[in-house]
mmCIF file of C-alpha atoms and ligand atoms in Angstrom:
data_model
loop_
_atom_site.group_PDB
_atom_site.id
_atom_site.type_symbol
_atom_site.label_atom_id
_atom_site.label_comp_id
_atom_site.label_asym_id
_atom_site.label_seq_id
_atom_site.Cartn_x
_atom_site.Cartn_y
_atom_site.Cartn_z
ATOM 1 C CA MET X 8 221.348 225.205 162.518
ATOM 2 C CA SER X 9 220.607 226.866 159.161
ATOM 3 C CA PHE X 10 219.779 225.178 155.866
ATOM 4 C CA ALA X 11 222.798 226.866 154.241
ATOM 5 C CA GLU X 12 225.116 225.486 156.898
ATOM 6 C CA LEU X 13 223.728 221.954 156.512
ATOM 7 C CA TRP X 14 223.949 222.200 152.737
ATOM 8 C CA ARG X 15 227.573 223.371 152.737
ATOM 9 C CA GLU X 16 228.644 220.231 154.592
ATOM 10 C CA LEU X 17 226.530 217.824 152.566
ATOM 11 C CA GLU X 18 227.289 219.269 149.122
ATOM 12 C CA PRO X 19 230.801 217.836 148.583
ATOM 13 C CA LEU X 20 229.976 214.281 149.692
ATOM 14 C CA GLY X 21 230.026 211.770 146.844
ATOM 15 C CA ARG X 22 230.464 214.434 144.144
ATOM 16 C CA ASP X 23 232.664 213.517 141.194
ATOM 17 C CA PRO X 24 235.235 216.286 140.632
ATOM 18 C CA GLU X 25 235.180 215.907 136.844
ATOM 19 C CA THR X 26 231.460 215.800 136.129
ATOM 20 C CA ALA X 27 230.230 217.607 139.267
ATOM 21 C CA GLY X 28 227.588 214.856 139.380
ATOM 22 C CA TYR X 29 226.867 212.741 142.450
ATOM 23 C CA ARG X 30 227.705 209.053 142.789
ATOM 24 C CA ARG X 31 226.153 208.254 146.125
ATOM 25 C CA TYR X 32 225.407 204.589 145.619
ATOM 26 C CA SER X 33 223.985 202.621 148.506
ATOM 27 C CA TRP X 34 226.338 200.725 150.831
ATOM 28 C CA THR X 35 229.451 202.351 149.335
ATOM 29 C CA PRO X 36 231.941 204.655 151.100
ATOM 30 C CA ALA X 37 230.104 207.725 149.684
ATOM 31 C CA ASP X 38 226.856 206.419 151.178
ATOM 32 C CA ALA X 39 228.597 205.841 154.504
ATOM 33 C CA GLU X 40 229.831 209.453 154.468
ATOM 34 C CA CYS X 41 226.271 210.673 153.878
ATOM 35 C CA ARG X 42 224.973 208.484 156.712
ATOM 36 C CA THR X 43 227.669 209.813 159.046
ATOM 37 C CA TRP X 44 226.790 213.380 158.067
ATOM 38 C CA PHE X 45 223.109 212.738 158.805
ATOM 39 C CA THR X 46 223.795 211.042 162.126
ATOM 40 C CA ARG X 47 226.048 213.905 163.218
ATOM 41 C CA GLN X 48 223.536 216.613 162.263
ATOM 42 C CA ALA X 49 220.627 214.779 163.893
ATOM 43 C CA GLY X 50 222.763 214.370 167.014
ATOM 44 C CA ARG X 51 223.420 218.124 167.070
ATOM 45 C CA LEU X 52 219.642 218.603 167.150
ATOM 46 C CA GLY X 53 219.310 216.200 170.057
ATOM 47 C CA LEU X 54 217.565 213.528 167.942
ATOM 48 C CA THR X 55 218.140 209.819 168.532
ATOM 49 C CA VAL X 56 219.299 207.997 165.383
ATOM 50 C CA GLU X 57 218.744 204.331 164.657
ATOM 51 C CA GLN X 58 219.065 202.143 161.583
ATOM 52 C CA ASP X 59 216.017 199.977 160.910
ATOM 53 C CA ARG X 60 216.141 196.367 159.740
ATOM 54 C CA ASN X 61 216.154 197.491 156.087
ATOM 55 C CA GLY X 62 219.060 199.906 156.371
ATOM 56 C CA ASN X 63 216.913 203.055 156.519
ATOM 57 C CA LEU X 64 217.944 205.678 159.084
ATOM 58 C CA TRP X 65 215.480 207.225 161.543
ATOM 59 C CA ALA X 66 216.144 210.254 163.718
ATOM 60 C CA TRP X 67 213.565 210.606 166.475
ATOM 61 C CA TRP X 68 212.440 213.763 168.210
ATOM 62 C CA GLY X 69 210.675 212.339 171.188
ATOM 63 C CA SER X 70 210.939 208.687 172.007
ATOM 64 C CA ARG X 71 210.317 206.127 169.283
ATOM 65 C CA ASP X 72 208.713 203.988 171.976
ATOM 66 C CA ALA X 73 206.340 206.781 172.883
ATOM 67 C CA ALA X 74 205.177 206.931 169.260
ATOM 68 C CA ARG X 75 201.987 204.923 169.324
ATOM 69 C CA GLN X 76 200.349 205.162 165.946
ATOM 70 C CA ASP X 77 200.699 208.803 165.324
ATOM 71 C CA ALA X 78 204.318 209.823 164.769
ATOM 72 C CA VAL X 79 204.783 212.479 162.112
ATOM 73 C CA VAL X 80 207.591 211.504 159.773
ATOM 74 C CA THR X 81 209.414 213.486 157.132
ATOM 75 C CA GLY X 82 212.581 212.757 155.148
ATOM 76 C CA SER X 83 213.729 211.408 151.800
ATOM 77 C CA HIS X 84 216.896 209.692 150.484
ATOM 78 C CA LEU X 85 220.600 210.417 150.130
ATOM 79 C CA ASP X 86 221.561 207.997 147.335
ATOM 80 C CA SER X 87 221.829 209.245 143.748
ATOM 81 C CA VAL X 88 221.617 208.155 140.136
ATOM 82 C CA PRO X 89 224.930 208.026 138.212
ATOM 83 C CA ASP X 90 226.174 211.619 138.055
ATOM 84 C CA GLY X 91 222.940 212.806 139.599
ATOM 85 C CA GLY X 92 222.065 216.259 140.841
ATOM 86 C CA GLY X 93 222.683 217.387 144.389
ATOM 87 C CA TYR X 94 219.050 218.085 145.288
ATOM 88 C CA ASP X 95 217.190 214.874 144.439
ATOM 89 C CA GLY X 96 216.556 213.297 147.850
ATOM 90 C CA ALA X 97 219.247 215.302 149.645
ATOM 91 C CA LEU X 98 217.082 218.429 149.651
ATOM 92 C CA GLY X 99 214.337 216.557 151.513
ATOM 93 C CA VAL X 100 216.748 215.267 154.150
ATOM 94 C CA ALA X 101 218.555 218.580 154.706
ATOM 95 C CA SER X 102 215.205 220.441 154.752
ATOM 96 C CA ALA X 103 213.830 218.004 157.321
ATOM 97 C CA LEU X 104 216.793 218.682 159.625
ATOM 98 C CA ALA X 105 216.484 222.445 159.082
ATOM 99 C CA ALA X 106 212.713 222.333 159.684
ATOM 100 C CA VAL X 107 213.213 220.530 162.999
ATOM 101 C CA ALA X 108 215.879 223.122 163.878
ATOM 102 C CA GLU X 109 213.391 225.901 163.050
ATOM 103 C CA LEU X 110 210.732 224.343 165.287
ATOM 104 C CA LYS X 111 213.195 223.786 168.112
ATOM 105 C CA ALA X 112 214.396 227.397 167.838
ATOM 106 C CA LYS X 113 210.860 228.599 168.483
ATOM 107 C CA ASN X 114 210.501 226.171 171.398
ATOM 108 C CA PHE X 115 207.795 224.139 169.717
ATOM 109 C CA ASN X 116 206.991 221.112 171.822
ATOM 110 C CA PRO X 117 205.441 218.344 169.695
ATOM 111 C CA GLU X 118 202.528 216.382 171.097
ATOM 112 C CA ARG X 119 203.283 213.561 168.692
ATOM 113 C CA ALA X 120 206.736 212.112 168.104
ATOM 114 C CA VAL X 121 208.459 213.520 165.019
ATOM 115 C CA ALA X 122 211.007 211.546 163.007
ATOM 116 C CA ILE X 123 213.251 212.118 160.007
ATOM 117 C CA ALA X 124 213.724 209.084 157.752
ATOM 118 C CA VAL X 125 216.506 208.499 155.223
ATOM 119 C CA PHE X 126 215.537 205.683 152.874
ATOM 120 C CA THR X 127 218.116 203.392 151.293
ATOM 121 C CA GLU X 128 218.604 202.742 147.547
ATOM 122 C CA GLU X 129 215.733 204.980 146.465
ATOM 123 C CA GLU X 130 217.120 205.354 142.960
ATOM 124 C CA GLY X 131 217.839 201.692 142.365
ATOM 125 C CA ALA X 132 221.075 202.901 140.794
ATOM 126 C CA ARG X 133 223.148 200.100 142.270
ATOM 127 C CA PHE X 134 220.755 197.158 142.747
ATOM 128 C CA ARG X 135 218.297 198.193 140.030
ATOM 129 C CA VAL X 136 215.092 198.087 142.080
ATOM 130 C CA PRO X 137 214.088 201.628 143.071
ATOM 131 C CA CYS X 138 212.767 202.542 146.519
ATOM 132 C CA LEU X 139 214.269 199.352 147.903
ATOM 133 C CA GLY X 140 214.284 200.547 151.542
ATOM 134 C CA SER X 141 210.629 201.563 151.542
ATOM 135 C CA ARG X 142 209.634 198.604 149.353
ATOM 136 C CA LEU X 143 211.165 196.212 151.897
ATOM 137 C CA MET X 144 209.686 198.054 154.846
ATOM 138 C CA THR X 145 206.165 197.911 153.421
ATOM 139 C CA GLY X 146 206.467 194.313 152.199
ATOM 140 C CA ALA X 147 206.385 195.235 148.505
ATOM 141 C CA ILE X 148 209.402 193.005 147.742
ATOM 142 C CA GLU X 149 210.360 189.615 149.157
ATOM 143 C CA PRO X 150 213.398 189.927 151.445
ATOM 144 C CA GLY X 151 215.006 186.859 149.827
ATOM 145 C CA ALA X 152 214.645 188.396 146.369
ATOM 146 C CA ALA X 153 216.122 191.665 147.651
ATOM 147 C CA ARG X 154 219.092 189.935 149.265
ATOM 148 C CA GLY X 155 219.880 188.280 145.927
ATOM 149 C CA LEU X 156 219.817 191.480 143.836
ATOM 150 C CA SER X 157 223.248 192.151 142.409
ATOM 151 C CA ASP X 158 225.061 195.201 141.071
ATOM 152 C CA ASP X 159 227.013 195.437 137.805
ATOM 153 C CA ASP X 160 230.040 193.808 139.466
ATOM 154 C CA GLY X 161 227.969 190.852 140.637
ATOM 155 C CA ILE X 162 228.019 191.950 144.293
ATOM 156 C CA THR X 163 224.751 191.025 145.945
ATOM 157 C CA LEU X 164 222.817 193.349 148.217
ATOM 158 C CA ALA X 165 223.452 190.871 151.033
ATOM 159 C CA ALA X 166 227.224 191.000 150.454
ATOM 160 C CA ALA X 167 227.257 194.804 150.109
ATOM 161 C CA MET X 168 225.287 195.250 153.331
ATOM 162 C CA THR X 169 227.525 192.819 155.185
ATOM 163 C CA ALA X 170 230.654 194.604 153.940
ATOM 164 C CA ALA X 171 229.162 197.888 155.179
ATOM 165 C CA GLY X 172 228.470 196.429 158.627
ATOM 166 C CA ALA X 173 224.701 195.891 158.237
ATOM 167 C CA ASP X 174 222.865 192.599 158.720
ATOM 168 C CA PRO X 175 220.954 191.467 155.595
ATOM 169 C CA SER X 176 219.273 188.610 157.449
ATOM 170 C CA LEU X 177 217.037 191.209 159.127
ATOM 171 C CA LEU X 178 215.592 192.561 155.840
ATOM 172 C CA GLY X 179 211.810 192.428 155.597
ATOM 173 C CA PRO X 180 208.457 194.060 156.378
ATOM 174 C CA ASP X 181 208.539 196.296 159.439
ATOM 175 C CA ASP X 182 204.964 196.475 160.693
ATOM 176 C CA ASP X 183 206.122 197.530 164.138
ATOM 177 C CA LEU X 184 207.797 200.667 162.784
ATOM 178 C CA LEU X 185 205.019 201.367 160.261
ATOM 179 C CA GLY X 186 202.460 200.985 163.036
ATOM 180 C CA ARG X 187 204.045 203.873 164.914
ATOM 181 C CA ILE X 188 203.607 206.335 162.054
ATOM 182 C CA GLY X 189 200.500 208.462 161.585
ATOM 183 C CA ALA X 190 201.626 210.559 158.621
ATOM 184 C CA PHE X 191 204.562 210.887 156.246
ATOM 185 C CA VAL X 192 205.429 214.089 154.394
ATOM 186 C CA GLU X 193 208.342 214.026 151.929
ATOM 187 C CA LEU X 194 209.815 217.247 150.595
ATOM 188 C CA HIS X 195 211.532 216.879 147.214
ATOM 189 C CA VAL X 196 213.059 219.068 144.556
ATOM 190 C CA GLU X 197 210.634 219.505 141.660
ATOM 191 C CA GLN X 198 211.464 217.242 138.695
ATOM 192 C CA GLY X 199 210.026 218.775 135.571
ATOM 193 C CA ARG X 200 209.079 222.403 135.209
ATOM 194 C CA ALA X 201 205.578 223.244 136.374
ATOM 195 C CA LEU X 202 206.111 225.643 139.284
ATOM 196 C CA ALA X 203 208.248 228.283 137.519
ATOM 197 C CA PRO X 204 205.551 229.255 134.965
ATOM 198 C CA MET X 205 203.043 229.459 137.835
ATOM 199 C CA ASP X 206 205.393 231.711 139.793
ATOM 200 C CA ALA X 207 205.147 229.362 142.770
ATOM 201 C CA ALA X 208 208.071 228.272 144.958
ATOM 202 C CA ILE X 209 206.255 225.331 146.528
ATOM 203 C CA GLY X 210 203.956 222.647 145.118
ATOM 204 C CA VAL X 211 202.007 219.755 146.617
ATOM 205 C CA ALA X 212 201.877 216.302 145.018
ATOM 206 C CA GLU X 213 198.676 214.817 143.706
ATOM 207 C CA GLY X 214 199.997 211.379 142.765
ATOM 208 C CA ILE X 215 202.724 209.436 140.965
ATOM 209 C CA TRP X 216 202.458 207.893 137.522
ATOM 210 C CA PRO X 217 202.917 204.122 137.431
ATOM 211 C CA HIS X 218 206.380 203.168 136.251
ATOM 212 C CA GLY X 219 208.717 200.237 135.878
ATOM 213 C CA ARG X 220 211.961 198.873 134.494
ATOM 214 C CA TRP X 221 212.326 196.072 131.996
ATOM 215 C CA ARG X 222 215.590 194.353 131.061
ATOM 216 C CA PHE X 223 215.992 193.545 127.365
ATOM 217 C CA ASP X 224 218.626 190.908 126.527
ATOM 218 C CA PHE X 225 219.560 190.698 122.847
ATOM 219 C CA THR X 226 221.853 187.723 122.234
ATOM 220 C CA GLY X 227 223.704 187.318 118.937
ATOM 221 C CA ARG X 228 227.156 186.075 117.955
ATOM 222 C CA ALA X 229 230.510 187.790 118.394
ATOM 223 C CA ASP X 230 232.481 188.245 115.187
ATOM 224 C CA HIS X 231 235.154 190.305 113.420
ATOM 225 C CA ALA X 232 234.092 193.863 112.476
ATOM 226 C CA GLY X 233 236.225 193.719 109.319
ATOM 227 C CA THR X 234 235.913 190.231 107.974
ATOM 228 C CA ALA X 235 232.395 189.095 108.892
ATOM 229 C CA ARG X 236 230.177 189.749 105.862
ATOM 230 C CA LEU X 237 227.167 191.927 106.721
ATOM 231 C CA ALA X 238 224.795 189.204 105.577
ATOM 232 C CA ASP X 239 226.427 186.649 107.896
ATOM 233 C CA ARG X 240 226.204 188.631 111.111
ATOM 234 C CA ASN X 241 223.951 188.154 114.115
ATOM 235 C CA ASP X 242 224.596 191.606 115.551
ATOM 236 C CA PRO X 243 222.499 192.312 118.678
ATOM 237 C CA MET X 244 223.236 196.037 118.410
ATOM 238 C CA LEU X 245 220.936 196.336 115.367
ATOM 239 C CA PRO X 246 217.659 195.168 116.930
ATOM 240 C CA TYR X 247 218.598 197.080 120.073
ATOM 241 C CA ALA X 248 218.998 200.292 118.027
ATOM 242 C CA SER X 249 215.618 199.738 116.340
ATOM 243 C CA THR X 250 214.035 199.169 119.730
ATOM 244 C CA VAL X 251 215.354 202.462 121.117
ATOM 245 C CA LEU X 252 213.671 204.330 118.260
ATOM 246 C CA ALA X 253 210.492 202.263 118.523
ATOM 247 C CA ALA X 254 210.257 202.997 122.260
ATOM 248 C CA ARG X 255 210.358 206.711 121.603
ATOM 249 C CA ARG X 256 207.732 206.523 118.850
ATOM 250 C CA LEU X 257 205.390 204.193 120.758
ATOM 251 C CA ALA X 258 205.656 206.198 123.984
ATOM 252 C CA ALA X 259 204.629 209.332 122.079
ATOM 253 C CA GLU X 260 201.691 207.463 120.512
ATOM 254 C CA HIS X 261 200.501 206.302 123.959
ATOM 255 C CA GLY X 262 200.996 209.590 125.831
ATOM 256 C CA ALA X 263 203.650 207.804 127.894
ATOM 257 C CA VAL X 264 207.426 208.162 128.323
ATOM 258 C CA ALA X 265 209.917 205.394 127.615
ATOM 259 C CA THR X 266 213.693 205.557 127.895
ATOM 260 C CA PHE X 267 216.640 203.251 127.372
ATOM 261 C CA GLY X 268 219.095 204.910 129.771
ATOM 262 C CA LYS X 269 221.467 202.063 130.505
ATOM 263 C CA VAL X 270 223.054 199.647 128.063
ATOM 264 C CA ILE X 271 225.881 197.149 128.323
ATOM 265 C CA ALA X 272 227.357 195.677 125.122
ATOM 266 C CA LYS X 273 229.508 192.562 125.448
ATOM 267 C CA PRO X 274 232.324 191.977 124.769
ATOM 268 C CA GLY X 275 232.391 195.643 123.721
ATOM 269 C CA GLY X 276 235.408 195.685 121.418
ATOM 270 C CA ALA X 277 235.589 198.640 119.003
ATOM 271 C CA ASN X 278 236.537 196.263 116.166
ATOM 272 C CA GLY X 279 234.051 193.528 116.921
ATOM 273 C CA VAL X 280 230.423 192.552 116.458
ATOM 274 C CA ASN X 281 229.022 192.099 119.963
ATOM 275 C CA SER X 282 227.671 188.818 121.267
ATOM 276 C CA ALA X 283 225.125 190.442 123.565
ATOM 277 C CA VAL X 284 223.435 193.722 124.342
ATOM 278 C CA ARG X 285 221.664 194.152 127.661
ATOM 279 C CA ALA X 286 219.580 197.305 127.998
ATOM 280 C CA TRP X 287 217.064 198.616 130.487
ATOM 281 C CA LEU X 288 213.769 200.223 129.485
ATOM 282 C CA ASP X 289 212.279 202.702 131.957
ATOM 283 C CA ALA X 290 208.641 203.356 131.064
ATOM 284 C CA ARG X 291 205.987 205.518 132.740
ATOM 285 C CA ALA X 292 202.413 206.478 131.882
ATOM 286 C CA PRO X 293 199.387 208.206 133.412
ATOM 287 C CA ASP X 294 197.707 204.882 134.231
ATOM 288 C CA ASP X 295 198.607 201.230 134.589
ATOM 289 C CA ASN X 296 196.750 200.056 131.460
ATOM 290 C CA VAL X 297 198.447 202.593 129.229
ATOM 291 C CA LEU X 298 201.812 201.654 130.712
ATOM 292 C CA GLN X 299 201.300 197.913 130.213
ATOM 293 C CA ASP X 300 200.124 198.528 126.669
ATOM 294 C CA THR X 301 203.097 200.782 125.886
ATOM 295 C CA VAL X 302 205.586 198.186 127.119
ATOM 296 C CA ALA X 303 203.819 195.338 125.319
ATOM 297 C CA THR X 304 203.985 197.183 122.009
ATOM 298 C CA ILE X 305 207.674 198.088 122.513
ATOM 299 C CA ARG X 306 208.383 194.447 123.214
ATOM 300 C CA SER X 307 206.551 193.337 120.053
ATOM 301 C CA ALA X 308 208.392 195.995 118.065
ATOM 302 C CA ALA X 309 211.724 194.614 119.366
ATOM 303 C CA GLU X 310 210.923 191.064 118.305
ATOM 304 C CA ILE X 311 210.711 191.947 114.595
ATOM 305 C CA PRO X 312 214.307 193.201 114.065
ATOM 306 C CA ALA X 313 215.624 190.566 116.500
ATOM 307 C CA LYS X 314 214.195 187.837 114.287
ATOM 308 C CA GLU X 315 215.400 189.544 111.137
ATOM 309 C CA HIS X 316 218.994 189.568 112.435
ATOM 310 C CA GLY X 317 218.986 186.089 113.970
ATOM 311 C CA VAL X 318 219.212 187.500 117.473
ATOM 312 C CA THR X 319 217.321 186.066 120.429
ATOM 313 C CA LEU X 320 215.451 188.416 122.724
ATOM 314 C CA THR X 321 214.323 187.930 126.306
ATOM 315 C CA VAL X 322 212.516 190.598 128.321
ATOM 316 C CA ARG X 323 212.272 190.574 132.097
ATOM 317 C CA GLN X 324 210.407 193.022 134.319
ATOM 318 C CA GLU X 325 212.811 194.046 137.090
ATOM 319 C CA SER X 326 210.552 196.412 138.999
ATOM 320 C CA TYR X 327 207.050 197.833 138.869
ATOM 321 C CA THR X 328 205.388 200.602 140.827
ATOM 322 C CA PRO X 329 201.640 201.014 140.335
ATOM 323 C CA LEU X 330 199.767 204.322 140.219
ATOM 324 C CA VAL X 331 199.925 206.241 143.503
ATOM 325 C CA ARG X 332 197.262 208.712 144.640
ATOM 326 C CA PHE X 333 198.236 210.562 147.791
ATOM 327 C CA ASP X 334 195.766 210.815 150.677
ATOM 328 C CA GLU X 335 193.318 213.625 149.870
ATOM 329 C CA GLY X 336 192.607 214.475 153.500
ATOM 330 C CA LEU X 337 196.288 214.977 154.278
ATOM 331 C CA ARG X 338 196.838 216.894 151.056
ATOM 332 C CA ASP X 339 193.961 219.273 151.877
ATOM 333 C CA ARG X 340 195.360 219.760 155.356
ATOM 334 C CA VAL X 341 198.839 220.519 153.979
ATOM 335 C CA THR X 342 197.522 222.971 151.372
ATOM 336 C CA GLY X 343 195.293 224.520 154.054
ATOM 337 C CA VAL X 344 198.283 225.122 156.345
ATOM 338 C CA LEU X 345 200.276 226.649 153.495
ATOM 339 C CA THR X 346 197.408 228.816 152.243
ATOM 340 C CA ALA X 347 196.792 230.131 155.768
ATOM 341 C CA ALA X 348 200.460 231.189 155.824
ATOM 342 C CA GLY X 349 200.064 232.978 152.484
ATOM 343 C CA ILE X 350 201.912 230.290 150.499
ATOM 344 C CA ALA X 351 200.171 229.395 147.236
ATOM 345 C CA ALA X 352 201.072 225.771 146.560
ATOM 346 C CA PRO X 353 199.633 224.269 143.351
ATOM 347 C CA VAL X 354 198.787 220.568 143.314
ATOM 348 C CA LEU X 355 200.820 218.655 140.711
ATOM 349 C CA PRO X 356 201.090 215.093 139.417
ATOM 350 C CA THR X 357 204.577 213.679 138.890
ATOM 351 C CA ALA X 358 206.160 210.928 136.839
ATOM 352 C CA ALA X 359 209.084 210.564 139.265
ATOM 353 C CA GLY X 360 209.151 207.755 141.798
ATOM 354 C CA HIS X 361 209.497 208.366 145.541
ATOM 355 C CA ASP X 362 209.565 206.386 148.796
ATOM 356 C CA ALA X 363 206.434 208.369 149.664
ATOM 357 C CA GLY X 364 204.683 206.286 146.984
ATOM 358 C CA PHE X 365 205.337 203.073 148.930
ATOM 359 C CA LEU X 366 204.475 204.550 152.308
ATOM 360 C CA ALA X 367 201.231 205.865 150.770
ATOM 361 C CA ALA X 368 199.999 202.269 150.533
ATOM 362 C CA ARG X 369 200.118 202.015 154.324
ATOM 363 C CA ILE X 370 199.839 205.477 155.879
ATOM 364 C CA PRO X 371 198.480 208.913 154.956
ATOM 365 C CA THR X 372 201.260 210.469 152.908
ATOM 366 C CA ALA X 373 201.874 213.807 151.229
ATOM 367 C CA MET X 374 204.670 215.490 149.289
ATOM 368 C CA LEU X 375 205.938 219.035 148.947
ATOM 369 C CA PHE X 376 207.900 220.106 145.860
ATOM 370 C CA VAL X 377 210.444 222.928 145.767
ATOM 371 C CA ARG X 378 210.680 224.841 142.486
ATOM 372 C CA ASN X 379 213.364 223.737 140.052
ATOM 373 C CA PRO X 380 213.658 226.666 137.605
ATOM 374 C CA THR X 381 214.872 224.616 134.635
ATOM 375 C CA GLY X 382 213.042 221.417 135.552
ATOM 376 C CA VAL X 383 216.194 219.392 134.818
ATOM 377 C CA SER X 384 216.815 216.505 137.207
ATOM 378 C CA HIS X 385 218.962 213.346 137.381
ATOM 379 C CA SER X 386 221.737 215.602 136.116
ATOM 380 C CA PRO X 387 224.362 217.880 137.637
ATOM 381 C CA ALA X 388 222.292 220.762 136.174
ATOM 382 C CA GLU X 389 219.488 220.045 138.668
ATOM 383 C CA HIS X 390 219.016 223.112 140.842
ATOM 384 C CA ALA X 391 216.835 224.956 143.319
ATOM 385 C CA GLY X 392 217.554 228.525 144.417
ATOM 386 C CA GLU X 393 218.612 229.153 147.986
ATOM 387 C CA ALA X 394 215.569 231.336 148.742
ATOM 388 C CA ASP X 395 213.267 228.575 147.447
ATOM 389 C CA CYS X 396 215.080 225.986 149.561
ATOM 390 C CA GLU X 397 214.561 228.231 152.605
ATOM 391 C CA ALA X 398 210.895 228.608 151.648
ATOM 392 C CA GLY X 399 210.676 224.810 151.452
ATOM 393 C CA VAL X 400 212.145 224.433 154.943
ATOM 394 C CA HIS X 401 209.661 226.953 156.308
ATOM 395 C CA ALA X 402 206.716 225.284 154.545
ATOM 396 C CA LEU X 403 207.771 221.892 155.902
ATOM 397 C CA ALA X 404 208.168 223.324 159.418
ATOM 398 C CA LEU X 405 204.627 224.750 159.231
ATOM 399 C CA VAL X 406 203.247 221.385 158.132
ATOM 400 C CA LEU X 407 205.129 219.459 160.832
ATOM 401 C CA GLU X 408 203.999 221.947 163.449
ATOM 402 C CA ASP X 409 200.393 221.541 162.400
ATOM 403 C CA LEU X 410 200.520 217.739 162.239
ATOM 404 C CA ALA X 411 202.530 217.171 165.407
ATOM 405 C CA GLY X 412 201.215 220.072 167.491
HETATM 406 C C1 GLV G 26 213.486 208.321 140.805
HETATM 407 O O1 GLV G 26 213.911 209.473 140.855
HETATM 408 C C2 GLV G 26 212.796 207.903 139.627
HETATM 409 O O2 GLV G 26 211.729 208.456 139.343
HETATM 410 O O3 GLV G 26 213.320 207.066 138.908
HETATM 411 MN MN1 MN G 27 215.732 210.474 141.516
HETATM 412 MN MN1 MN G 28 214.313 211.389 144.720
#
């Protein structure tokens, strides 16, 4: 089973024909197609697939029951952001399957069980909390709170899971499964552009910047866009607009990044003043203090124009992921394996979130990055060359062989 063959089958699933972006939202028909694809490919490799209590898929090479505390796990996610790229998450899953195929083709017989995991709702694109599958598994979110999360149509996670044939009452920490794992290695397309200038196809992760999402609700009063005098308006769009600009300025001042990427204006008539603007701030920084400070100053900056325009503002943190430093011992082992094979793999920090960040709190975890020549991600322009993808598969196979051998 080659990477190219796997990729050809996965590529069309959940892709919008107009934008060429992916809309693989969790517990939707597109997600089900991706799950079916994964289950079929893992079956072709002779792996046993199961869905855990949190909706994550696991394909086992060797018995899950034989895995004591030392299974070697790889994998990533198959869900996407709105009109996302094809590589984010999917590359890690397809590469994991291809790496297992490579090891099987050379008759490698693992001493330790090997598994491929596919985590659910990594992007938080539908239920707004990223890495939901790994968060639940590691106990980083209350199962009751997760069940009650709702999408933009008001459908709760519990209802979406039930409609897709999964049982939301089972959601929660999975110490039994975690206890079987000795190491987790996630391969991911590079997000940002560090490897290309270094002429390296593969990188190794150092850690993940802390990041979070905050919901800003600006509430004003709906009115007529023609007849309401400017002085009489309570237009929530105005303080929102000021806040977008303030976030950019304050992030730059703090050495952080801050983005309003999603906004809903209600009622949203072209000839009306809105009654409410709801917008989500995504903010990330090199350390937790800088991040908290950045968000606090953005919030204070938002309060000034809100007051000026007679608009009320509430801010609610919807998710938070603290700084992650990956296990140094595992990282050195991974870079050692790659160096011995003549693969120079620079160590890089990243500001992108990953399920590996949640697993890192419980088990030794590492990440491999595959060069993205433009650095663009969360966009249909995201790309990795076929030769680099093949190099990623080979690098992952070498690491799995070393860890499970
Ligand atoms: C996931 O890709 C994130 O960093 O938001
Ligand atoms: Mn992503
Ligand atoms: Mn990802």
